[in-house]
Coordinates of C-alpha atoms and ligand atoms in Angstrom, one line a residue:
Chain A
M6 CA 8.1 44.6 11.1
V7 CA 11.6 43.1 10.8
E8 CA 10.9 41.1 13.9
L9 CA 7.7 39.8 12.3
F10 CA 9.5 38.6 9.2
H11 CA 12.2 37.1 11.4
Q12 CA 9.5 35.1 13.3
L13 CA 7.9 34.0 10.1
A14 CA 11.2 32.9 8.6
S15 CA 12.3 30.9 11.6
G16 CA 8.8 29.3 11.7
L17 CA 9.6 28.1 8.2
A18 CA 12.7 26.3 9.3
L19 CA 11.1 24.2 12.0
G20 CA 8.0 24.1 9.8
G21 CA 10.0 22.1 7.3
V22 CA 11.0 19.7 10.1
Y23 CA 7.4 19.3 11.1
A24 CA 6.4 18.9 7.5
I25 CA 8.7 15.9 6.8
T26 CA 7.9 14.4 10.2
A27 CA 4.2 14.7 9.4
L28 CA 4.8 13.1 6.0
A29 CA 6.4 10.2 7.8
L30 CA 3.4 9.8 10.1
V31 CA 1.0 9.9 7.1
M32 CA 3.0 7.3 5.3
I33 CA 2.6 4.8 8.1
F34 CA -1.0 5.9 8.7
Q35 CA -2.0 5.3 5.1
A36 CA -0.6 1.8 5.2
T37 CA -1.9 0.8 8.7
Q38 CA -4.4 3.3 9.9
L39 CA -2.2 3.8 12.9
V40 CA -0.2 6.8 14.1
N41 CA 3.3 5.8 14.9
F42 CA 3.9 7.5 18.3
A43 CA 7.5 6.2 18.3
Q44 CA 8.4 8.3 15.2
G45 CA 9.8 11.1 17.4
E46 CA 12.0 9.0 19.7
M47 CA 13.3 6.9 16.7
A48 CA 14.3 10.2 15.1
M49 CA 16.0 11.4 18.3
F50 CA 18.0 8.2 18.5
S51 CA 19.1 8.5 14.9
T52 CA 20.2 12.1 15.7
Y53 CA 22.4 10.8 18.5
I54 CA 24.0 8.3 16.2
A55 CA 25.0 11.2 13.9
W56 CA 26.2 13.1 16.9
W57 CA 28.3 10.2 18.1
L58 CA 29.8 9.7 14.7
M59 CA 30.8 13.3 14.6
Q60 CA 32.2 13.1 18.1
N61 CA 34.4 10.4 16.7
G62 CA 35.7 12.6 14.0
W63 CA 33.4 11.9 11.1
D64 CA 32.7 14.6 8.6
Y65 CA 29.1 16.0 8.8
W66 CA 27.8 14.7 5.5
Q67 CA 29.4 11.3 6.0
A68 CA 27.7 11.0 9.4
F69 CA 24.5 12.3 7.8
G70 CA 24.5 9.7 5.1
V71 CA 25.4 6.8 7.3
T72 CA 22.8 7.8 9.9
V73 CA 20.1 7.9 7.2
V74 CA 21.0 4.5 5.9
F75 CA 21.3 3.1 9.4
S76 CA 17.9 4.5 10.3
F77 CA 16.3 3.1 7.2
V78 CA 17.6 -0.4 8.0
G79 CA 16.6 0.1 11.6
G80 CA 13.1 1.0 10.6
V81 CA 12.8 -2.1 8.4
V82 CA 14.0 -4.3 11.3
I83 CA 11.7 -2.7 13.8
E84 CA 8.7 -3.3 11.5
R85 CA 9.6 -6.9 10.9
V86 CA 10.5 -7.8 14.5
V87 CA 8.4 -5.6 16.7
V88 CA 5.5 -4.2 14.8
R89 CA 4.6 -7.2 12.5
P90 CA 3.6 -9.6 15.3
F91 CA 0.9 -7.2 16.3
A92 CA -0.5 -6.6 12.8
Q93 CA -3.7 -8.6 13.5
A94 CA -4.0 -7.5 17.1
P95 CA -6.5 -4.8 18.2
V96 CA -5.5 -1.2 17.6
L97 CA -4.8 -0.7 21.3
A98 CA -2.1 -3.3 21.3
S99 CA -0.3 -1.6 18.5
V100 CA -0.6 1.8 20.3
I101 CA 1.0 0.2 23.3
V102 CA 3.8 -1.2 21.2
F103 CA 4.5 2.2 19.8
I104 CA 4.5 3.9 23.2
G105 CA 6.7 1.1 24.5
L106 CA 9.1 1.6 21.6
S107 CA 9.4 5.3 22.3
F108 CA 10.2 4.7 26.0
I109 CA 12.8 2.2 24.9
F110 CA 14.5 4.6 22.6
N111 CA 14.4 7.3 25.1
A112 CA 16.0 5.1 27.7
L113 CA 18.6 3.7 25.3
A114 CA 19.6 7.2 24.3
G115 CA 20.0 8.3 27.9
F116 CA 21.9 5.1 28.7
F117 CA 24.4 5.3 25.7
F118 CA 24.7 9.1 25.3
G119 CA 23.6 10.6 28.6
Y120 CA 20.8 13.0 29.5
S121 CA 22.7 16.2 29.3
V122 CA 21.9 18.7 26.6
Q123 CA 24.4 18.7 23.7
S124 CA 24.9 21.1 20.9
F125 CA 24.7 19.7 17.4
D126 CA 26.6 20.8 14.4
T127 CA 25.2 22.2 11.3
P128 CA 26.8 22.1 7.9
F129 CA 25.2 25.4 7.1
D130 CA 27.1 27.8 9.4
G131 CA 28.7 31.0 8.6
R132 CA 27.0 34.0 7.1
P133 CA 23.2 34.0 6.2
W134 CA 22.5 33.0 2.7
F135 CA 21.9 35.6 -0.1
G136 CA 22.2 38.4 2.4
N137 CA 18.9 37.1 4.0
K138 CA 18.5 39.2 7.1
F139 CA 15.7 37.1 8.5
M140 CA 17.1 33.6 8.6
S141 CA 20.3 32.1 9.9
A142 CA 22.3 30.0 7.4
H143 CA 21.1 26.9 9.3
E144 CA 17.5 27.9 9.0
S145 CA 17.8 28.5 5.3
G146 CA 19.7 25.2 4.8
S147 CA 17.3 23.2 6.8
V148 CA 14.3 24.5 4.8
V149 CA 16.2 23.5 1.6
V150 CA 16.9 20.0 3.0
S151 CA 13.3 19.6 4.0
L152 CA 12.2 20.6 0.5
V153 CA 14.7 18.2 -1.0
V154 CA 13.4 15.4 1.2
L155 CA 9.8 16.2 0.2
A156 CA 10.7 16.2 -3.5
L157 CA 12.5 12.9 -3.3
V158 CA 9.7 11.2 -1.4
F159 CA 7.1 12.4 -3.8
A160 CA 9.2 11.5 -6.8
F161 CA 9.7 8.0 -5.4
F162 CA 6.0 7.4 -4.9
R163 CA 4.9 9.0 -8.1
F164 CA 7.5 7.7 -10.6
T165 CA 9.0 4.4 -9.5
P166 CA 7.4 1.0 -9.7
L167 CA 8.3 0.3 -6.1
G168 CA 6.6 3.5 -5.0
L169 CA 3.5 2.5 -7.0
A170 CA 3.6 -0.9 -5.4
M171 CA 3.7 0.7 -1.9
R172 CA 0.7 2.8 -2.7
A173 CA -1.1 -0.2 -4.0
A174 CA -0.3 -2.2 -0.9
A175 CA -1.5 0.5 1.4
Q176 CA -4.7 1.0 -0.6
N177 CA -5.9 -2.5 -1.4
P178 CA -3.6 -5.2 0.1
A179 CA -5.6 -8.1 -1.2
S180 CA -5.5 -6.9 -4.8
A181 CA -1.9 -5.9 -4.5
R182 CA -0.9 -9.4 -3.5
L183 CA -2.8 -10.9 -6.4
V184 CA -0.6 -8.9 -8.9
G185 CA 2.5 -10.1 -7.0
V186 CA 3.3 -7.2 -4.7
R187 CA 4.9 -8.4 -1.5
V188 CA 2.7 -6.4 0.8
G189 CA 4.5 -7.4 4.0
W190 CA 7.8 -6.1 2.7
M191 CA 6.1 -2.9 1.4
L192 CA 5.1 -2.2 5.0
A193 CA 8.6 -2.8 6.3
L194 CA 9.9 -0.5 3.5
G195 CA 7.5 2.2 4.6
W196 CA 8.9 2.0 8.2
G197 CA 12.4 2.2 6.8
L198 CA 11.5 5.3 4.8
A199 CA 9.7 6.9 7.8
A200 CA 12.7 6.2 10.0
A201 CA 15.1 7.7 7.4
I202 CA 13.0 10.8 7.0
G203 CA 12.8 11.1 10.8
A204 CA 16.6 11.0 11.0
V205 CA 16.8 13.9 8.6
A206 CA 14.2 15.8 10.6
G207 CA 16.1 15.2 13.8
M208 CA 19.4 16.3 12.4
M209 CA 17.8 19.5 11.0
A210 CA 16.0 20.2 14.3
A211 CA 18.9 19.5 16.7
P212 CA 21.0 22.6 16.0
I213 CA 17.9 24.7 16.8
V214 CA 16.3 22.9 19.7
Y215 CA 19.6 21.2 20.9
L216 CA 20.1 17.5 21.4
D217 CA 18.8 15.7 24.4
P218 CA 16.7 12.5 24.8
N219 CA 13.5 14.5 24.9
M220 CA 14.2 16.8 22.0
M221 CA 11.6 15.3 19.7
G222 CA 8.7 15.3 22.1
G223 CA 7.5 18.8 21.2
I224 CA 8.4 18.3 17.5
L225 CA 6.3 15.1 17.2
L226 CA 3.4 16.9 18.8
Y227 CA 3.6 19.8 16.3
A228 CA 4.1 17.4 13.4
F229 CA 1.0 15.5 14.5
A230 CA -0.9 18.7 14.7
G231 CA 0.3 19.5 11.2
A232 CA -0.8 16.1 9.9
V233 CA -4.2 16.4 11.6
L234 CA -4.6 19.9 10.3
G235 CA -3.8 19.0 6.7
G236 CA -5.6 15.6 6.8
I237 CA -3.8 12.6 8.2
D238 CA -4.6 10.6 5.0
N239 CA -3.3 13.3 2.6
P240 CA 0.5 13.6 2.2
W241 CA 0.3 17.1 0.6
G242 CA -2.1 18.2 3.3
A243 CA 0.3 17.0 6.0
V244 CA 3.2 18.9 4.4
F245 CA 1.1 22.1 4.2
G246 CA -0.1 21.5 7.8
G247 CA 3.5 21.1 9.0
F248 CA 4.7 24.4 7.6
T249 CA 1.6 26.1 8.8
V250 CA 2.0 24.9 12.3
G251 CA 5.7 25.9 12.3
I252 CA 4.8 29.4 11.4
A253 CA 1.8 29.6 13.6
E254 CA 3.8 28.3 16.5
N255 CA 6.4 31.0 16.2
L256 CA 4.1 33.9 15.7
L257 CA 1.8 32.9 18.5
G258 CA 4.8 32.2 20.7
A259 CA 6.3 35.6 20.0
Y260 CA 3.2 37.8 20.0
V261 CA 0.2 36.0 21.7
V262 CA 0.8 33.3 24.2
G263 CA 4.5 33.5 25.1
E264 CA 7.2 30.9 24.7
E265 CA 6.4 29.0 27.8
V266 CA 2.9 27.8 26.8
K267 CA 3.3 27.7 23.1
L268 CA 3.3 23.9 23.0
S269 CA -0.3 24.0 24.0
V270 CA -0.9 25.7 20.6
A271 CA -0.3 22.2 19.1
L272 CA -2.8 20.7 21.4
I273 CA -5.4 23.4 20.7
I274 CA -4.9 22.8 16.9
I275 CA -5.3 19.0 17.3
I276 CA -8.4 19.3 19.4
G277 CA -9.8 22.1 17.4
V278 CA -9.4 20.3 14.1
L279 CA -10.7 17.0 15.4
V280 CA -13.8 18.7 16.8
A281 CA -14.5 21.1 13.9
K282 CA -13.3 19.2 10.9
P283 CA -12.1 15.7 11.7
S284 CA -10.9 15.0 8.2
G285 CA -8.5 18.0 8.3
L286 CA -8.4 20.7 5.6
F287 CA -7.6 18.3 2.7
G288 CA -8.3 14.9 4.0
R289 CA -11.1 12.5 3.3
R290 CA -13.6 11.8 5.9
I291 CA -12.1 9.0 7.9
V292 CA -14.7 6.3 8.2
A293 CA -14.1 3.9 11.0
R294 CA -13.5 0.4 9.9
V295 CA -16.1 -2.0 11.3
Chain B
M26 CA -7.3 -33.8 -22.2
S27 CA -4.2 -32.4 -20.5
A28 CA -4.8 -30.3 -17.4
I29 CA -2.9 -27.0 -16.6
L30 CA -4.4 -27.2 -13.1
A31 CA -5.7 -30.2 -11.2
A32 CA -7.2 -30.3 -7.7
R33 CA -7.4 -33.5 -5.7
G34 CA -9.2 -33.5 -2.4
L35 CA -8.9 -29.7 -2.2
K36 CA -10.1 -28.3 1.1
A37 CA -10.1 -24.6 2.1
F38 CA -10.7 -22.8 5.4
Y39 CA -11.8 -19.5 6.8
G40 CA -10.1 -19.6 10.1
Q41 CA -11.1 -22.9 11.6
I42 CA -14.2 -23.3 9.4
E43 CA -13.9 -25.7 6.5
A44 CA -15.6 -24.1 3.5
L45 CA -14.5 -26.5 0.8
H46 CA -14.7 -30.2 1.7
G47 CA -12.3 -31.9 -0.6
V48 CA -13.1 -31.1 -4.3
D49 CA -11.6 -32.7 -7.4
F50 CA -11.5 -30.9 -10.7
E51 CA -9.2 -30.2 -13.7
V52 CA -8.7 -27.1 -15.7
E53 CA -8.1 -27.9 -19.3
E54 CA -4.9 -26.6 -20.9
G55 CA -5.8 -24.1 -23.5
G56 CA -9.5 -24.4 -22.7
V57 CA -12.2 -22.7 -20.7
T58 CA -13.4 -24.5 -17.6
A59 CA -16.5 -23.2 -15.8
L60 CA -17.3 -23.5 -12.1
L61 CA -21.0 -23.2 -11.5
G62 CA -23.2 -23.3 -8.4
A63 CA -25.7 -21.4 -6.3
N64 CA -24.8 -18.6 -3.8
G65 CA -22.5 -19.9 -1.1
A66 CA -21.6 -23.0 -3.0
G67 CA -17.9 -22.3 -2.6
K68 CA -16.9 -21.0 -6.1
T69 CA -15.1 -17.9 -4.8
T70 CA -13.6 -20.0 -2.1
T71 CA -12.2 -22.4 -4.7
L72 CA -10.5 -19.5 -6.6
R73 CA -9.1 -18.1 -3.3
A74 CA -7.7 -21.5 -2.4
I75 CA -5.9 -21.7 -5.7
S76 CA -4.4 -18.2 -5.2
A77 CA -3.4 -19.1 -1.7
M78 CA -5.5 -16.2 -0.3
I79 CA -6.8 -18.6 2.3
R80 CA -5.5 -21.7 4.0
R81 CA -5.9 -24.9 2.0
E82 CA -5.2 -28.6 2.2
G83 CA -5.1 -31.3 -0.3
N84 CA -3.3 -31.5 -3.6
L85 CA -3.1 -28.8 -6.2
E86 CA -1.0 -29.5 -9.3
F87 CA -0.1 -26.7 -11.7
R88 CA 1.5 -27.9 -15.0
G89 CA 2.1 -31.3 -13.6
K90 CA 4.0 -30.0 -10.5
R91 CA 2.6 -29.8 -7.0
M92 CA 1.8 -26.2 -6.2
T93 CA 3.7 -25.3 -3.1
A94 CA 3.3 -21.5 -3.3
R95 CA 1.9 -20.4 0.1
A96 CA 1.2 -16.7 -0.7
P97 CA -0.8 -15.0 -3.4
E98 CA 2.2 -13.0 -4.5
D99 CA 4.0 -16.3 -5.3
V100 CA 1.0 -17.8 -7.1
A101 CA 1.0 -14.7 -9.3
R102 CA 4.6 -15.3 -10.1
L103 CA 3.7 -18.7 -11.4
G104 CA 1.6 -17.1 -14.1
V105 CA -1.8 -17.4 -12.5
A106 CA -3.8 -14.2 -12.7
H107 CA -6.8 -13.7 -10.6
V108 CA -9.7 -11.3 -11.3
P109 CA -11.3 -11.3 -7.9
D110 CA -14.8 -11.1 -6.7
G111 CA -15.7 -7.4 -6.7
R112 CA -13.0 -6.6 -9.3
G113 CA -10.3 -5.5 -6.9
T114 CA -9.8 -2.1 -8.4
F115 CA -7.2 0.2 -6.9
T116 CA -9.8 2.9 -6.8
D117 CA -7.5 5.9 -5.8
L118 CA -5.0 5.1 -8.6
T119 CA -5.3 6.0 -12.2
V120 CA -6.3 3.5 -14.9
E121 CA -2.7 3.5 -16.1
E122 CA -1.3 2.8 -12.6
N123 CA -3.8 -0.1 -12.2
L124 CA -2.5 -1.5 -15.4
R125 CA 1.1 -1.0 -14.6
L126 CA 0.5 -2.9 -11.4
G127 CA -0.7 -5.8 -13.4
A128 CA 2.7 -6.1 -15.0
Y129 CA 4.5 -5.5 -11.7
V130 CA 6.3 -8.8 -11.6
R131 CA 7.4 -8.7 -15.2
R132 CA 10.9 -7.5 -16.3
D133 CA 10.4 -7.7 -20.1
R134 CA 9.7 -4.0 -20.5
A135 CA 9.3 -3.9 -24.2
A136 CA 6.9 -6.7 -24.2
V137 CA 4.8 -5.0 -21.5
K138 CA 4.6 -2.0 -23.7
A139 CA 3.3 -4.1 -26.6
D140 CA 0.8 -5.8 -24.3
F141 CA -0.6 -2.4 -23.2
Q142 CA -1.3 -1.7 -26.9
R143 CA -2.8 -5.1 -27.4
I144 CA -5.1 -4.6 -24.4
F145 CA -6.2 -1.2 -25.7
G146 CA -7.1 -3.0 -28.9
Y147 CA -9.5 -5.2 -26.9
F148 CA -10.8 -2.4 -24.7
P149 CA -10.4 1.0 -26.4
R150 CA -12.5 2.6 -23.7
L151 CA -9.6 2.1 -21.2
A152 CA -7.2 3.9 -23.5
E153 CA -9.5 6.9 -23.5
R154 CA -9.7 6.9 -19.8
I155 CA -6.0 6.2 -19.1
H156 CA -5.5 9.1 -16.7
Q157 CA -8.8 8.9 -15.0
Q158 CA -9.0 7.8 -11.4
A159 CA -10.0 4.1 -11.6
G160 CA -12.7 4.4 -8.9
T161 CA -14.7 6.7 -11.1
L162 CA -15.0 4.2 -13.9
S163 CA -18.4 2.5 -14.5
G164 CA -18.9 -1.1 -13.3
G165 CA -18.4 -2.4 -16.8
E166 CA -15.2 -0.4 -17.3
Q167 CA -13.9 -1.6 -14.0
Q168 CA -14.4 -5.2 -15.0
M169 CA -12.6 -4.5 -18.2
L170 CA -9.8 -2.9 -16.2
A171 CA -9.6 -5.9 -13.9
I172 CA -9.4 -8.3 -16.8
S173 CA -6.7 -6.1 -18.5
R174 CA -4.7 -5.9 -15.2
A175 CA -4.8 -9.7 -15.0
L176 CA -3.7 -10.1 -18.7
L177 CA -0.8 -7.8 -18.2
L178 CA 0.7 -10.5 -15.9
K179 CA 1.0 -12.5 -19.1
P180 CA -0.7 -15.4 -17.4
S181 CA -0.9 -19.0 -18.6
L182 CA -4.0 -19.4 -16.4
L183 CA -6.7 -16.8 -15.8
L184 CA -9.0 -17.1 -12.9
L185 CA -12.2 -15.1 -13.3
D186 CA -14.8 -14.6 -10.5
E187 CA -18.2 -13.7 -11.9
P188 CA -17.1 -11.2 -14.6
S189 CA -20.8 -10.7 -15.5
F190 CA -21.8 -9.6 -12.1
G191 CA -23.9 -6.4 -12.0
L192 CA -23.3 -5.6 -15.7
A193 CA -25.8 -4.8 -18.4
P194 CA -26.4 -7.6 -21.0
L195 CA -24.7 -5.7 -23.8
V196 CA -21.5 -5.1 -21.7
V197 CA -21.6 -8.8 -20.6
A198 CA -21.8 -9.9 -24.2
E199 CA -18.8 -7.7 -25.1
I200 CA -16.7 -9.0 -22.3
F201 CA -17.5 -12.6 -23.0
R202 CA -16.6 -12.1 -26.7
I203 CA -13.3 -10.7 -25.7
L204 CA -12.7 -13.5 -23.2
R205 CA -13.2 -16.0 -26.0
A206 CA -10.8 -14.1 -28.2
I207 CA -8.2 -14.1 -25.4
N208 CA -8.6 -17.8 -24.9
E209 CA -8.5 -18.7 -28.6
S210 CA -5.9 -16.3 -30.0
E211 CA -3.6 -16.2 -27.0
G212 CA -4.0 -19.6 -25.7
V213 CA -4.6 -18.5 -22.1
S214 CA -6.4 -21.2 -20.1
I215 CA -9.4 -19.9 -18.2
L216 CA -11.1 -21.0 -15.0
I217 CA -14.3 -19.0 -14.8
V218 CA -16.8 -18.8 -11.9
E219 CA -20.3 -17.8 -12.9
Q220 CA -23.8 -17.7 -11.5
N221 CA -25.1 -17.2 -15.0
A222 CA -24.7 -20.9 -16.1
N223 CA -26.1 -20.3 -19.6
L224 CA -23.4 -17.7 -20.4
A225 CA -20.6 -19.7 -18.9
L226 CA -21.6 -23.0 -20.6
D227 CA -21.5 -21.2 -23.9
L228 CA -17.9 -20.2 -23.4
A229 CA -16.7 -23.2 -21.6
T230 CA -15.4 -26.5 -22.8
R231 CA -15.6 -28.2 -19.4
A232 CA -17.8 -27.5 -16.4
Y233 CA -18.1 -28.4 -12.7
L234 CA -21.1 -27.9 -10.5
L235 CA -20.4 -27.1 -6.9
E236 CA -22.9 -27.5 -4.0
T237 CA -22.0 -26.5 -0.5
G238 CA -18.3 -27.1 -0.9
R239 CA -18.5 -30.3 -3.0
V240 CA -18.4 -31.1 -6.7
V241 CA -21.7 -32.8 -7.6
V242 CA -21.3 -33.0 -11.4
G243 CA -18.4 -32.5 -13.8
G244 CA -17.7 -33.1 -17.4
A245 CA -17.8 -31.7 -20.9
A246 CA -19.8 -28.4 -21.0
S247 CA -21.9 -29.7 -23.8
A248 CA -22.9 -32.8 -21.9
I249 CA -23.8 -30.8 -18.8
R250 CA -25.8 -28.4 -20.8
A251 CA -27.7 -31.3 -22.5
D252 CA -28.4 -33.1 -19.3
D253 CA -32.0 -32.1 -18.4
S254 CA -32.0 -33.4 -14.9
V255 CA -28.8 -31.6 -14.0
R256 CA -30.1 -28.5 -15.6
R257 CA -33.3 -28.5 -13.7
A258 CA -31.9 -29.6 -10.4
Y259 CA -28.9 -27.3 -10.2
L260 CA -29.0 -24.6 -12.9
G261 CA -32.6 -23.7 -12.6
Y262 CA -33.6 -23.2 -16.2
Ligands
ATP4 N1 -14.5 -14.3 4.4 C1 -15.2 -15.4 4.8 N2 -15.2 -15.8 6.1 C2 -16.0 -16.8 6.5 N3 -16.7 -17.6 5.7 C3 -16.8 -17.3 4.4 C4 -16.0 -16.1 3.9 N4 -16.3 -16.1 2.6 C5 -17.1 -17.1 2.3 N5 -17.4 -17.8 3.4 C6 -18.3 -19.0 3.5 O1 -17.8 -19.9 2.6 C7 -18.9 -20.5 1.9 C8 -18.7 -20.4 0.4 O2 -18.7 -19.1 0.0 P1 -18.2 -18.5 -1.4 O3 -18.0 -17.1 -1.3 O4 -17.1 -19.3 -1.9 O5 -19.5 -18.8 -2.3 P2 -19.8 -18.5 -3.8 O6 -20.1 -19.8 -4.4 O7 -18.7 -17.7 -4.4 O8 -21.1 -17.7 -3.7 P3 -21.6 -16.4 -4.5 O9 -22.2 -16.9 -5.7 O10 -22.7 -15.8 -3.6 O11 -20.5 -15.5 -4.7 C9 -20.2 -19.8 2.3 O12 -20.8 -20.7 3.3 C10 -19.7 -18.6 3.0 O13 -20.5 -18.2 4.0
MG5 MG1 -18.6 -15.7 -5.1

């Protein structure tokens, strides 16, 4: 029983990481109808920046803050320089751009920081919180950080004029431009936010999965499974899906399929949902654009 | 007559295809100017060209200055509000959010608040449905919402693309009554596109008739209405 709770609780920790990564995927999808396959490698690269800063003596939270800001700016620049030129191109061209981006970040990380596995600090070390037997301090802390990120993102979209403008731009770009919304910049901003969220996800995951250039591969797959499960066009659904996948992954890994093949759980979820209910649990039916 | 907007040899393009072949017209400052014509004449295209939604050539003067804005978001900032063909509702957002977007470029918060109240005076039904998802409004309500959204920009020029389209006669009458009030009491100049020539000529002070991307007749609305041959040939009544 204790073991079951333990598995559930650690599922929650990575579930939070999947949830915010899924949210980042949904943000880009809502604006462009494209899944950003480079999301994971961008997050991995951001995590290396934080690691490098800390190697050079920076305090954790300083490195965290600088990394998030740097990632935001990086996301904006990538959208403007790399993604924008393909906005009118066929979907396949964009997909190839995303895949190319992920190879580039993977190679850059290896080149600058090496391919060996590194441990990554957590600010939440020491004794478990509140005498919680089932979660390490880092697991508790990372759930809290994920929840804070979710709250901030939702508050931004719900309560600020800029958040409203971004939703309008994603939904009806022509109308948004007529009321004065700079739709192009809203897309860039979306990429910036997604990159910043990814940086947080990477920094929360790294103490658990360890830091190496391939650390985000599995995480992106789980996050995508979560987004598909909840409905790729529904932010709340994606968050729910992310947590669900985190817990399911841990339980199935521990009790059913074993650690070695549990990544295939993600694939089974993705394929299962796409076959049985393509819109996901909470999504709208995705109607192909003609 | 002084013109708030003047077009000289205005051309507009969809990709490489020229859809407007050099039209001249003037929108009267403080008045209502109607753009009439059959399906496919180029009415919507003219409004899109003004709002820089499509590529244009030729000369467009707004308040005596050449309009150099090359993107719709910049045209909006000049004070030109556009109620597009099909109403352009943000269907997944609430009525309130749609209206807030109308005032997106404004920074005078207190005045925006007052404008909300003024608009609810014109369209009390929107006030009742303020938290409703805009896509669930009736066609007439969505047209009211589109006009309100445009007014919240505090425009000096309002472009309207077939505000009567698909609406019941009573609703159309109500909307046109309010458009007249907006024009008369707030001094907003209006350029209105309509298939329903009768309706538009009632409201308008000037009118132009478009045919396949060219202006064929233009002048005082009363003169166009009185001209039997024009009426028979182009307006079909
Ligand atoms: N998006 C588009 N792409 C290509 N051609 C277009 C497009 N929209 C309109 N056209 C063409 O431009 C010409 C003028 O069309 P426009 O929509 O301006 O007509 P309209 O006068 O508004 O007609 P209606 O009364 O039917 O709305 C037509 O020949 C039309 O086929
Ligand atoms: Mg039209």
